[in-house]
């Protein structure tokens, strides 16, 4: 047994590699154990399936990133520069994908707040029709003249949307013009 310890003392790189691999192995097992209750909680939550899968993927990636950073720290790697590089890359990507990220966040907001659902009759700007689907980046409505309109979610959260399907009854306003000379009886 002492020979093994002496070997690793003489070979510092191998001992660091072994520590790194042990931390990664234990971390992977710990992440899998943590993800089991997270998945159960998300399955029981009354939120849209798309939000559930996004949240699960985000938590999974975050936990694995933490495991790798812990492993690198324990073998003596300075992670400050790595975190700075990740932060700079994130800022650059978010600036490049600003509209896409805005639509994505708005899609999550629409899926969670549910101002309208599939099948609802909505009015938005010059469009009026039935909601066909609510996706992460855009919402599709079918107009009365059977046209499919895809509206970016960021526009739906920024402007007023009228949901005409909320109540059972709907008031209809009809305007008729009658000449003064006509007999209306």
XYZ file of C-alpha atoms in Angstrom:
185
model
C 0.000 0.000 0.000
C 2.860 2.376 0.815
C 4.295 1.698 -2.622
C 1.126 3.077 -4.221
C 1.301 6.290 -2.152
C 5.013 6.656 -2.921
C 4.306 6.188 -6.625
C 1.690 8.949 -6.638
C 3.947 11.270 -4.587
C 6.649 10.873 -7.213
C 4.212 11.332 -10.086
C 2.265 14.485 -9.231
C 0.508 14.650 -12.594
C -0.896 11.150 -12.229
C -2.120 11.862 -8.716
C -3.874 15.037 -9.879
C -5.397 13.139 -12.791
C -6.643 10.440 -10.418
C -8.148 13.054 -8.068
C -9.782 14.768 -11.044
C -11.317 11.501 -12.294
C -12.556 10.535 -8.818
C -14.219 13.923 -8.344
C -15.815 13.698 -11.797
C -17.094 10.163 -11.111
C -18.530 11.093 -7.703
C -19.950 14.313 -9.178
C -21.690 12.486 -12.039
C -23.283 10.084 -9.574
C -24.332 12.976 -7.315
C -25.836 14.893 -10.265
C -27.826 11.836 -11.344
C -29.136 11.421 -7.787
C -30.072 15.099 -7.608
C -31.818 15.007 -10.995
C -34.197 12.214 -9.940
C -36.223 14.346 -7.487
C -35.915 17.388 -9.768
C -37.507 15.389 -12.592
C -40.281 14.150 -10.288
C -41.017 17.690 -9.104
C -41.136 18.982 -12.672
C -43.434 16.156 -13.781
C -45.873 16.983 -10.975
C -45.733 20.731 -11.650
C -48.656 22.213 -13.519
C -46.601 23.945 -16.173
C -46.261 23.407 -19.906
C -44.164 20.454 -21.086
C -41.800 22.765 -22.978
C -41.018 24.707 -19.810
C -40.435 21.440 -17.933
C -37.923 20.112 -20.478
C -36.120 23.460 -20.680
C -35.856 23.725 -16.887
C -34.615 20.145 -16.554
C -31.958 20.660 -19.249
C -30.826 23.937 -17.672
C -30.490 22.375 -14.188
C -28.633 19.381 -15.627
C -26.115 21.531 -17.530
C -25.609 23.823 -14.521
C -24.936 20.884 -12.172
C -22.458 19.230 -14.547
C -20.679 22.574 -15.009
C -20.364 22.935 -11.238
C -18.911 19.407 -10.974
C -16.269 20.143 -13.628
C -15.341 23.462 -11.993
C -14.995 21.774 -8.576
C -12.810 19.056 -10.087
C -10.582 21.605 -11.832
C -10.253 23.659 -8.647
C -9.211 20.630 -6.593
C -6.399 19.725 -8.972
C -4.962 23.239 -8.839
C -6.343 24.824 -12.005
C -7.162 28.510 -11.667
C -10.778 28.754 -12.761
C -11.082 32.532 -12.561
C -9.930 32.914 -16.153
C -12.232 30.086 -17.266
C -15.239 31.715 -15.586
C -14.291 35.066 -17.116
C -14.053 33.501 -20.580
C -17.421 31.771 -20.125
C -18.944 35.063 -19.005
C -17.511 36.944 -21.989
C -18.744 34.259 -24.382
C -22.195 34.402 -22.786
C -22.361 38.188 -23.167
C -21.236 37.981 -26.807
C -23.765 35.249 -27.569
C -26.589 37.108 -25.839
C -25.844 40.280 -27.819
C -25.761 38.329 -31.066
C -28.987 36.483 -30.244
C -30.814 39.359 -28.561
C -34.042 39.047 -30.581
C -34.055 35.268 -30.345
C -33.483 35.385 -26.591
C -36.220 37.993 -26.252
C -38.644 35.732 -28.131
C -37.541 32.755 -26.030
C -38.054 34.543 -22.700
C -41.384 35.887 -23.921
C -42.393 32.358 -24.950
C -41.611 31.095 -21.457
C -43.646 33.977 -20.001
C -46.598 33.147 -22.271
C -46.417 29.454 -21.376
C -46.299 30.177 -17.647
C -48.823 33.024 -17.379
C -51.220 31.633 -20.015
C -52.984 34.810 -21.129
C -54.400 32.592 -23.883
C -54.179 28.916 -24.827
C -54.470 26.909 -28.018
C -57.961 27.227 -29.459
C -58.650 30.688 -28.000
C -59.883 33.482 -30.231
C -57.513 36.451 -29.922
C -57.104 39.896 -31.439
C -53.589 41.228 -31.891
C -52.899 44.322 -33.938
C -54.602 43.848 -37.295
C -54.905 40.083 -36.826
C -57.858 38.221 -35.391
C -58.054 34.448 -35.279
C -57.757 31.233 -33.327
C -54.509 30.269 -31.617
C -53.132 27.155 -33.297
C -49.971 26.740 -31.217
C -47.758 28.539 -28.740
C -44.121 27.726 -29.366
C -40.978 28.896 -27.638
C -40.134 31.555 -30.252
C -43.469 32.350 -31.915
C -47.236 31.853 -31.682
C -49.304 30.738 -34.661
C -52.865 31.932 -35.197
C -55.327 30.978 -37.937
C -57.269 33.983 -39.199
C -60.897 33.890 -40.308
C -59.837 33.854 -43.955
C -57.807 30.683 -43.215
C -54.340 32.255 -43.179
C -51.643 31.109 -40.764
C -49.894 34.016 -39.041
C -46.742 33.505 -36.983
C -46.261 36.263 -34.435
C -42.974 36.569 -32.493
C -43.617 36.053 -28.789
C -41.759 39.234 -27.841
C -44.389 41.248 -29.732
C -47.211 39.407 -27.959
C -45.812 40.235 -24.527
C -44.974 43.844 -25.451
C -48.344 44.818 -26.954
C -51.985 44.384 -26.005
C -53.600 41.059 -26.833
C -57.368 40.677 -26.568
C -58.544 37.192 -25.608
C -62.124 36.898 -26.887
C -62.616 33.356 -25.523
C -62.558 34.136 -21.799
C -66.303 34.539 -21.178
C -69.256 32.473 -22.313
C -71.068 35.437 -23.845
C -69.740 38.073 -26.163
C -71.190 41.464 -26.944
C -71.499 42.285 -30.616
C -71.797 45.843 -31.755
C -73.591 46.392 -35.082
C -73.790 49.827 -36.636
C -76.518 50.499 -39.192
C -76.958 53.674 -41.126
C -80.435 54.763 -42.086
C -81.353 57.725 -44.189
C -83.686 60.301 -42.692
C -86.011 59.770 -45.613
C -86.329 55.966 -45.066
C -89.229 54.418 -43.202
C -87.737 52.338 -40.362
C -90.987 50.692 -39.281
